[in-house]
Amino acid sequence: YVLTAANSKESSWATYCPWLFSQDHKNHDVVGGTEIGTCLGDLFSVNWMEDSDLHRIFDIPEKLIQQGQIVRFETNLREEKHPRHPGAPKAKYATSILDQ
């Protein structure tokens, strides 16, 4: 099972960035109390890891297809990105693949 953060014509959005690039002007690039000065992840991957952590912490089982749907929704809710299943035809994105 494979999903990508975006399609072939766009890049994924950065997240956990320094205050200068943050909408709330707060530092989100702090690790161990030190400001790193760069974005720490892309939105799709961070959403995936945070969803994984949530289900692990609360011991809630989740199928990959369910996680893909949730993460796709969270990513598209914040930004107009198109997480894609690479094995799908070029015109089809995760929306059509995951909703089947």
mmCIF file of N, CA and C in Angstrom:
data_model
loop_
_atom_site.group_PDB
_atom_site.id
_atom_site.type_symbol
_atom_site.label_atom_id
_atom_site.label_comp_id
_atom_site.label_asym_id
_atom_site.label_seq_id
_atom_site.Cartn_x
_atom_site.Cartn_y
_atom_site.Cartn_z
ATOM 1 N N TYR A 1 0.853 -1.180 0.000
ATOM 2 C CA TYR A 1 0.000 0.000 0.000
ATOM 3 C C TYR A 1 0.886 1.226 0.000
ATOM 4 N N VAL A 2 0.675 2.118 -0.960
ATOM 5 C CA VAL A 2 1.513 3.310 -1.092
ATOM 6 C C VAL A 2 0.645 4.523 -1.388
ATOM 7 N N LEU A 3 0.936 5.618 -0.725
ATOM 8 C CA LEU A 3 0.341 6.918 -1.034
ATOM 9 C C LEU A 3 1.471 7.925 -1.103
ATOM 10 N N THR A 4 1.306 8.950 -1.918
ATOM 11 C CA THR A 4 2.288 10.031 -1.963
ATOM 12 C C THR A 4 1.656 11.293 -1.403
ATOM 13 N N ALA A 5 2.481 12.260 -1.054
ATOM 14 C CA ALA A 5 2.004 13.496 -0.445
ATOM 15 C C ALA A 5 1.283 14.412 -1.427
ATOM 16 N N ALA A 6 1.550 14.289 -2.701
ATOM 17 C CA ALA A 6 0.947 15.169 -3.700
ATOM 18 C C ALA A 6 0.999 14.480 -5.058
ATOM 19 N N ASN A 7 0.402 15.117 -6.051
ATOM 20 C CA ASN A 7 0.487 14.525 -7.387
ATOM 21 C C ASN A 7 1.745 15.016 -8.095
ATOM 22 N N SER A 8 1.917 14.653 -9.344
ATOM 23 C CA SER A 8 3.163 14.946 -10.060
ATOM 24 C C SER A 8 3.310 16.411 -10.457
ATOM 25 N N LYS A 9 2.270 17.215 -10.291
ATOM 26 C CA LYS A 9 2.333 18.616 -10.706
ATOM 27 C C LYS A 9 2.380 19.590 -9.532
ATOM 28 N N GLU A 10 2.524 19.091 -8.336
ATOM 29 C CA GLU A 10 2.555 19.959 -7.168
ATOM 30 C C GLU A 10 3.485 19.367 -6.117
ATOM 31 N N SER A 11 3.904 20.213 -5.197
ATOM 32 C CA SER A 11 4.719 19.727 -4.087
ATOM 33 C C SER A 11 3.849 19.690 -2.837
ATOM 34 N N SER A 12 4.314 19.010 -1.833
ATOM 35 C CA SER A 12 3.591 18.966 -0.567
ATOM 36 C C SER A 12 3.904 20.240 0.215
ATOM 37 N N TRP A 13 3.000 20.638 1.095
ATOM 38 C CA TRP A 13 3.218 21.831 1.902
ATOM 39 C C TRP A 13 4.070 21.509 3.124
ATOM 40 N N ALA A 14 4.993 22.426 3.421
ATOM 41 C CA ALA A 14 5.836 22.274 4.607
ATOM 42 C C ALA A 14 5.028 22.620 5.854
ATOM 43 N N THR A 15 5.417 22.035 6.980
ATOM 44 C CA THR A 15 4.745 22.326 8.245
ATOM 45 C C THR A 15 5.760 22.249 9.384
ATOM 46 N N TYR A 16 5.343 22.648 10.575
ATOM 47 C CA TYR A 16 6.233 22.787 11.727
ATOM 48 C C TYR A 16 7.414 23.675 11.339
ATOM 49 N N CYS A 17 7.081 24.909 10.949
ATOM 50 C CA CYS A 17 8.066 25.855 10.416
ATOM 51 C C CYS A 17 8.408 26.954 11.425
ATOM 52 N N PRO A 18 9.499 27.707 11.145
ATOM 53 C CA PRO A 18 9.850 28.852 11.989
ATOM 54 C C PRO A 18 8.720 29.886 11.984
ATOM 55 N N TRP A 19 8.696 30.760 12.961
ATOM 56 C CA TRP A 19 7.623 31.746 13.119
ATOM 57 C C TRP A 19 7.412 32.594 11.877
ATOM 58 N N LEU A 20 8.456 32.923 11.154
ATOM 59 C CA LEU A 20 8.349 33.789 9.979
ATOM 60 C C LEU A 20 7.397 33.211 8.937
ATOM 61 N N PHE A 21 7.338 31.879 8.835
ATOM 62 C CA PHE A 21 6.506 31.222 7.832
ATOM 63 C C PHE A 21 5.209 30.666 8.423
ATOM 64 N N SER A 22 4.979 30.913 9.686
ATOM 65 C CA SER A 22 3.828 30.354 10.386
ATOM 66 C C SER A 22 2.674 31.353 10.407
ATOM 67 N N GLN A 23 1.453 30.872 10.155
ATOM 68 C CA GLN A 23 0.286 31.755 10.153
ATOM 69 C C GLN A 23 0.038 32.374 11.524
ATOM 70 N N ASP A 24 0.342 31.663 12.587
ATOM 71 C CA ASP A 24 0.106 32.206 13.931
ATOM 72 C C ASP A 24 1.347 32.904 14.502
ATOM 73 N N HIS A 25 2.406 32.999 13.709
ATOM 74 C CA HIS A 25 3.661 33.661 14.084
ATOM 75 C C HIS A 25 4.267 33.109 15.371
ATOM 76 N N LYS A 26 4.106 31.811 15.571
ATOM 77 C CA LYS A 26 4.748 31.123 16.691
ATOM 78 C C LYS A 26 5.786 30.161 16.129
ATOM 79 N N ASN A 27 6.793 29.860 16.935
ATOM 80 C CA ASN A 27 7.815 28.908 16.504
ATOM 81 C C ASN A 27 7.271 27.487 16.575
ATOM 82 N N HIS A 28 7.314 26.796 15.469
ATOM 83 C CA HIS A 28 6.892 25.394 15.418
ATOM 84 C C HIS A 28 8.066 24.498 15.022
ATOM 85 N N ASP A 29 9.254 25.071 15.028
ATOM 86 C CA ASP A 29 10.450 24.329 14.615
ATOM 87 C C ASP A 29 11.406 24.122 15.787
ATOM 88 N N VAL A 30 10.854 23.899 16.975
ATOM 89 C CA VAL A 30 11.662 23.749 18.186
ATOM 90 C C VAL A 30 11.788 22.273 18.545
ATOM 91 N N VAL A 31 13.027 21.835 18.702
ATOM 92 C CA VAL A 31 13.310 20.449 19.082
ATOM 93 C C VAL A 31 14.224 20.487 20.302
ATOM 94 N N GLY A 32 13.784 19.882 21.392
ATOM 95 C CA GLY A 32 14.589 19.870 22.615
ATOM 96 C C GLY A 32 14.915 21.264 23.116
ATOM 97 N N GLY A 33 13.979 22.212 22.911
ATOM 98 C CA GLY A 33 14.183 23.578 23.368
ATOM 99 C C GLY A 33 14.998 24.448 22.428
ATOM 100 N N THR A 34 15.457 23.899 21.319
ATOM 101 C CA THR A 34 16.272 24.647 20.369
ATOM 102 C C THR A 34 15.497 24.910 19.088
ATOM 103 N N GLU A 35 15.480 26.175 18.672
ATOM 104 C CA GLU A 35 14.845 26.541 17.411
ATOM 105 C C GLU A 35 15.753 26.092 16.263
ATOM 106 N N ILE A 36 15.228 25.265 15.374
ATOM 107 C CA ILE A 36 16.027 24.659 14.313
ATOM 108 C C ILE A 36 16.256 25.612 13.136
ATOM 109 N N GLY A 37 15.262 26.440 12.813
ATOM 110 C CA GLY A 37 15.417 27.398 11.720
ATOM 111 C C GLY A 37 15.004 26.857 10.365
ATOM 112 N N THR A 38 14.265 25.760 10.355
ATOM 113 C CA THR A 38 13.784 25.188 9.098
ATOM 114 C C THR A 38 12.469 24.456 9.361
ATOM 115 N N CYS A 39 11.732 24.183 8.312
ATOM 116 C CA CYS A 39 10.499 23.402 8.469
ATOM 117 C C CYS A 39 10.874 21.952 8.758
ATOM 118 N N LEU A 40 10.097 21.305 9.623
ATOM 119 C CA LEU A 40 10.453 19.966 10.089
ATOM 120 C C LEU A 40 9.721 18.835 9.377
ATOM 121 N N GLY A 41 8.768 19.139 8.534
ATOM 122 C CA GLY A 41 8.050 18.068 7.849
ATOM 123 C C GLY A 41 7.136 18.595 6.772
ATOM 124 N N ASP A 42 6.521 17.672 6.035
ATOM 125 C CA ASP A 42 5.493 18.074 5.081
ATOM 126 C C ASP A 42 4.140 17.694 5.669
ATOM 127 N N LEU A 43 3.108 18.426 5.280
ATOM 128 C CA LEU A 43 1.797 18.300 5.907
ATOM 129 C C LEU A 43 1.239 16.885 5.844
ATOM 130 N N PHE A 44 1.324 16.236 4.694
ATOM 131 C CA PHE A 44 0.780 14.890 4.545
ATOM 132 C C PHE A 44 1.487 13.903 5.477
ATOM 133 N N SER A 45 2.811 13.917 5.478
ATOM 134 C CA SER A 45 3.581 12.977 6.305
ATOM 135 C C SER A 45 3.356 13.218 7.788
ATOM 136 N N VAL A 46 3.308 14.486 8.189
ATOM 137 C CA VAL A 46 3.069 14.805 9.597
ATOM 138 C C VAL A 46 1.664 14.370 10.002
ATOM 139 N N ASN A 47 0.674 14.611 9.144
ATOM 140 C CA ASN A 47 -0.684 14.139 9.447
ATOM 141 C C ASN A 47 -0.703 12.623 9.607
ATOM 142 N N TRP A 48 0.041 11.917 8.759
ATOM 143 C CA TRP A 48 0.098 10.443 8.824
ATOM 144 C C TRP A 48 0.701 9.995 10.162
ATOM 145 N N MET A 49 1.831 10.614 10.538
ATOM 146 C CA MET A 49 2.497 10.227 11.788
ATOM 147 C C MET A 49 1.656 10.578 13.014
ATOM 148 N N GLU A 50 1.002 11.745 12.993
ATOM 149 C CA GLU A 50 0.164 12.130 14.130
ATOM 150 C C GLU A 50 -1.049 11.210 14.250
ATOM 151 N N ASP A 51 -1.631 10.808 13.120
ATOM 152 C CA ASP A 51 -2.745 9.860 13.144
ATOM 153 C C ASP A 51 -2.275 8.506 13.684
ATOM 154 N N SER A 52 -1.098 8.065 13.259
ATOM 155 C CA SER A 52 -0.536 6.797 13.758
ATOM 156 C C SER A 52 -0.319 6.856 15.267
ATOM 157 N N ASP A 53 0.251 7.964 15.740
ATOM 158 C CA ASP A 53 0.477 8.133 17.179
ATOM 159 C C ASP A 53 -0.833 8.095 17.956
ATOM 160 N N LEU A 54 -1.845 8.782 17.457
ATOM 161 C CA LEU A 54 -3.141 8.822 18.130
ATOM 162 C C LEU A 54 -3.719 7.420 18.300
ATOM 163 N N HIS A 55 -3.678 6.629 17.239
ATOM 164 C CA HIS A 55 -4.230 5.275 17.310
ATOM 165 C C HIS A 55 -3.376 4.348 18.178
ATOM 166 N N ARG A 56 -2.075 4.566 18.184
ATOM 167 C CA ARG A 56 -1.192 3.761 19.031
ATOM 168 C C ARG A 56 -1.404 4.102 20.503
ATOM 169 N N ILE A 57 -1.462 5.390 20.818
ATOM 170 C CA ILE A 57 -1.615 5.830 22.209
ATOM 171 C C ILE A 57 -2.918 5.321 22.814
ATOM 172 N N PHE A 58 -3.999 5.396 22.050
ATOM 173 C CA PHE A 58 -5.309 4.984 22.567
ATOM 174 C C PHE A 58 -5.657 3.542 22.201
ATOM 175 N N ASP A 59 -4.694 2.835 21.624
ATOM 176 C CA ASP A 59 -4.862 1.429 21.255
ATOM 177 C C ASP A 59 -6.140 1.209 20.433
ATOM 178 N N ILE A 60 -6.291 2.048 19.401
ATOM 179 C CA ILE A 60 -7.441 1.962 18.501
ATOM 180 C C ILE A 60 -6.959 1.363 17.183
ATOM 181 N N PRO A 61 -7.467 0.194 16.800
ATOM 182 C CA PRO A 61 -7.035 -0.395 15.531
ATOM 183 C C PRO A 61 -7.512 0.449 14.348
ATOM 184 N N GLU A 62 -6.703 0.457 13.301
ATOM 185 C CA GLU A 62 -7.052 1.223 12.106
ATOM 186 C C GLU A 62 -6.448 0.538 10.886
ATOM 187 N N LYS A 63 -7.246 0.314 9.873
ATOM 188 C CA LYS A 63 -6.750 -0.261 8.624
ATOM 189 C C LYS A 63 -6.060 0.834 7.820
ATOM 190 N N LEU A 64 -5.108 0.431 6.979
ATOM 191 C CA LEU A 64 -4.394 1.411 6.160
ATOM 192 C C LEU A 64 -5.340 2.215 5.281
ATOM 193 N N ILE A 65 -6.344 1.571 4.728
ATOM 194 C CA ILE A 65 -7.289 2.282 3.864
ATOM 195 C C ILE A 65 -8.026 3.358 4.659
ATOM 196 N N GLN A 66 -8.370 3.060 5.931
ATOM 197 C CA GLN A 66 -9.025 4.057 6.789
ATOM 198 C C GLN A 66 -8.075 5.212 7.090
ATOM 199 N N GLN A 67 -6.842 4.867 7.405
ATOM 200 C CA GLN A 67 -5.862 5.901 7.707
ATOM 201 C C GLN A 67 -5.635 6.783 6.483
ATOM 202 N N GLY A 68 -5.576 6.173 5.313
ATOM 203 C CA GLY A 68 -5.412 6.945 4.084
ATOM 204 C C GLY A 68 -6.541 7.932 3.878
ATOM 205 N N GLN A 69 -7.772 7.509 4.139
ATOM 206 C CA GLN A 69 -8.927 8.398 3.993
ATOM 207 C C GLN A 69 -8.869 9.554 4.986
ATOM 208 N N ILE A 70 -8.538 9.249 6.232
ATOM 209 C CA ILE A 70 -8.467 10.280 7.270
ATOM 210 C C ILE A 70 -7.364 11.284 6.961
ATOM 211 N N VAL A 71 -6.189 10.787 6.636
ATOM 212 C CA VAL A 71 -5.050 11.666 6.374
ATOM 213 C C VAL A 71 -5.290 12.496 5.117
ATOM 214 N N ARG A 72 -5.868 11.890 4.099
ATOM 215 C CA ARG A 72 -6.201 12.645 2.883
ATOM 216 C C ARG A 72 -7.144 13.794 3.223
ATOM 217 N N PHE A 73 -8.183 13.520 4.020
ATOM 218 C CA PHE A 73 -9.139 14.551 4.413
ATOM 219 C C PHE A 73 -8.449 15.659 5.208
ATOM 220 N N GLU A 74 -7.637 15.287 6.201
ATOM 221 C CA GLU A 74 -6.947 16.285 7.020
ATOM 222 C C GLU A 74 -6.015 17.150 6.177
ATOM 223 N N THR A 75 -5.327 16.544 5.240
ATOM 224 C CA THR A 75 -4.394 17.282 4.393
ATOM 225 C C THR A 75 -5.142 18.208 3.441
ATOM 226 N N ASN A 76 -6.184 17.722 2.805
ATOM 227 C CA ASN A 76 -6.951 18.542 1.865
ATOM 228 C C ASN A 76 -7.781 19.597 2.569
ATOM 229 N N LEU A 77 -8.157 19.353 3.814
ATOM 230 C CA LEU A 77 -8.927 20.318 4.582
ATOM 231 C C LEU A 77 -8.106 21.588 4.788
ATOM 232 N N ARG A 78 -6.821 21.421 4.994
ATOM 233 C CA ARG A 78 -5.953 22.564 5.274
ATOM 234 C C ARG A 78 -5.372 23.177 4.002
ATOM 235 N N GLU A 79 -5.101 22.377 3.020
ATOM 236 C CA GLU A 79 -4.469 22.844 1.784
ATOM 237 C C GLU A 79 -5.059 22.087 0.606
ATOM 238 N N GLU A 80 -5.017 22.665 -0.551
ATOM 239 C CA GLU A 80 -5.519 21.992 -1.752
ATOM 240 C C GLU A 80 -4.427 21.104 -2.349
ATOM 241 N N LYS A 81 -4.176 20.008 -1.706
ATOM 242 C CA LYS A 81 -3.208 19.031 -2.190
ATOM 243 C C LYS A 81 -3.938 17.751 -2.530
ATOM 244 N N HIS A 82 -3.322 16.932 -3.321
ATOM 245 C CA HIS A 82 -3.954 15.713 -3.806
ATOM 246 C C HIS A 82 -3.094 14.493 -3.515
ATOM 247 N N PRO A 83 -3.149 13.958 -2.296
ATOM 248 C CA PRO A 83 -2.419 12.722 -2.031
ATOM 249 C C PRO A 83 -2.806 11.675 -3.069
ATOM 250 N N ARG A 84 -1.840 10.963 -3.599
ATOM 251 C CA ARG A 84 -2.075 10.098 -4.739
ATOM 252 C C ARG A 84 -1.557 8.694 -4.490
ATOM 253 N N HIS A 85 -2.274 7.737 -5.001
ATOM 254 C CA HIS A 85 -1.862 6.335 -4.992
ATOM 255 C C HIS A 85 -1.086 6.119 -6.289
ATOM 256 N N PRO A 86 0.246 5.927 -6.231
ATOM 257 C CA PRO A 86 1.068 5.856 -7.433
ATOM 258 C C PRO A 86 0.680 4.764 -8.426
ATOM 259 N N GLY A 87 0.031 3.719 -7.990
ATOM 260 C CA GLY A 87 -0.357 2.658 -8.908
ATOM 261 C C GLY A 87 -1.604 2.985 -9.699
ATOM 262 N N ALA A 88 -2.234 4.103 -9.384
ATOM 263 C CA ALA A 88 -3.487 4.471 -10.044
ATOM 264 C C ALA A 88 -3.211 5.136 -11.389
ATOM 265 N N PRO A 89 -4.190 5.113 -12.285
ATOM 266 C CA PRO A 89 -4.033 5.858 -13.538
ATOM 267 C C PRO A 89 -3.744 7.322 -13.232
ATOM 268 N N LYS A 90 -3.037 7.997 -14.128
ATOM 269 C CA LYS A 90 -2.584 9.361 -13.879
ATOM 270 C C LYS A 90 -3.712 10.322 -13.509
ATOM 271 N N ALA A 91 -4.868 10.160 -14.064
ATOM 272 C CA ALA A 91 -5.960 11.102 -13.815
ATOM 273 C C ALA A 91 -6.678 10.851 -12.498
ATOM 274 N N LYS A 92 -6.428 9.730 -11.868
ATOM 275 C CA LYS A 92 -7.132 9.402 -10.628
ATOM 276 C C LYS A 92 -6.238 9.676 -9.425
ATOM 277 N N TYR A 93 -6.793 10.368 -8.449
ATOM 278 C CA TYR A 93 -6.070 10.675 -7.235
ATOM 279 C C TYR A 93 -6.645 9.867 -6.090
ATOM 280 N N ALA A 94 -6.131 10.086 -4.902
ATOM 281 C CA ALA A 94 -6.550 9.299 -3.739
ATOM 282 C C ALA A 94 -8.053 9.364 -3.499
ATOM 283 N N THR A 95 -8.686 10.452 -3.874
ATOM 284 C CA THR A 95 -10.128 10.578 -3.662
ATOM 285 C C THR A 95 -10.866 9.413 -4.299
ATOM 286 N N SER A 96 -10.571 9.116 -5.550
ATOM 287 C CA SER A 96 -11.284 8.039 -6.234
ATOM 288 C C SER A 96 -10.789 6.670 -5.791
ATOM 289 N N ILE A 97 -9.526 6.534 -5.499
ATOM 290 C CA ILE A 97 -8.969 5.247 -5.091
ATOM 291 C C ILE A 97 -9.474 4.858 -3.704
ATOM 292 N N LEU A 98 -9.418 5.791 -2.766
ATOM 293 C CA LEU A 98 -9.748 5.473 -1.384
ATOM 294 C C LEU A 98 -11.246 5.399 -1.128
ATOM 295 N N ASP A 99 -12.054 5.993 -1.986
ATOM 296 C CA ASP A 99 -13.498 5.975 -1.773
ATOM 297 C C ASP A 99 -14.166 4.745 -2.357
ATOM 298 N N GLN A 100 -13.413 3.871 -3.004
ATOM 299 C CA GLN A 100 -14.003 2.673 -3.611
ATOM 300 C C GLN A 100 -14.338 1.651 -2.560
#
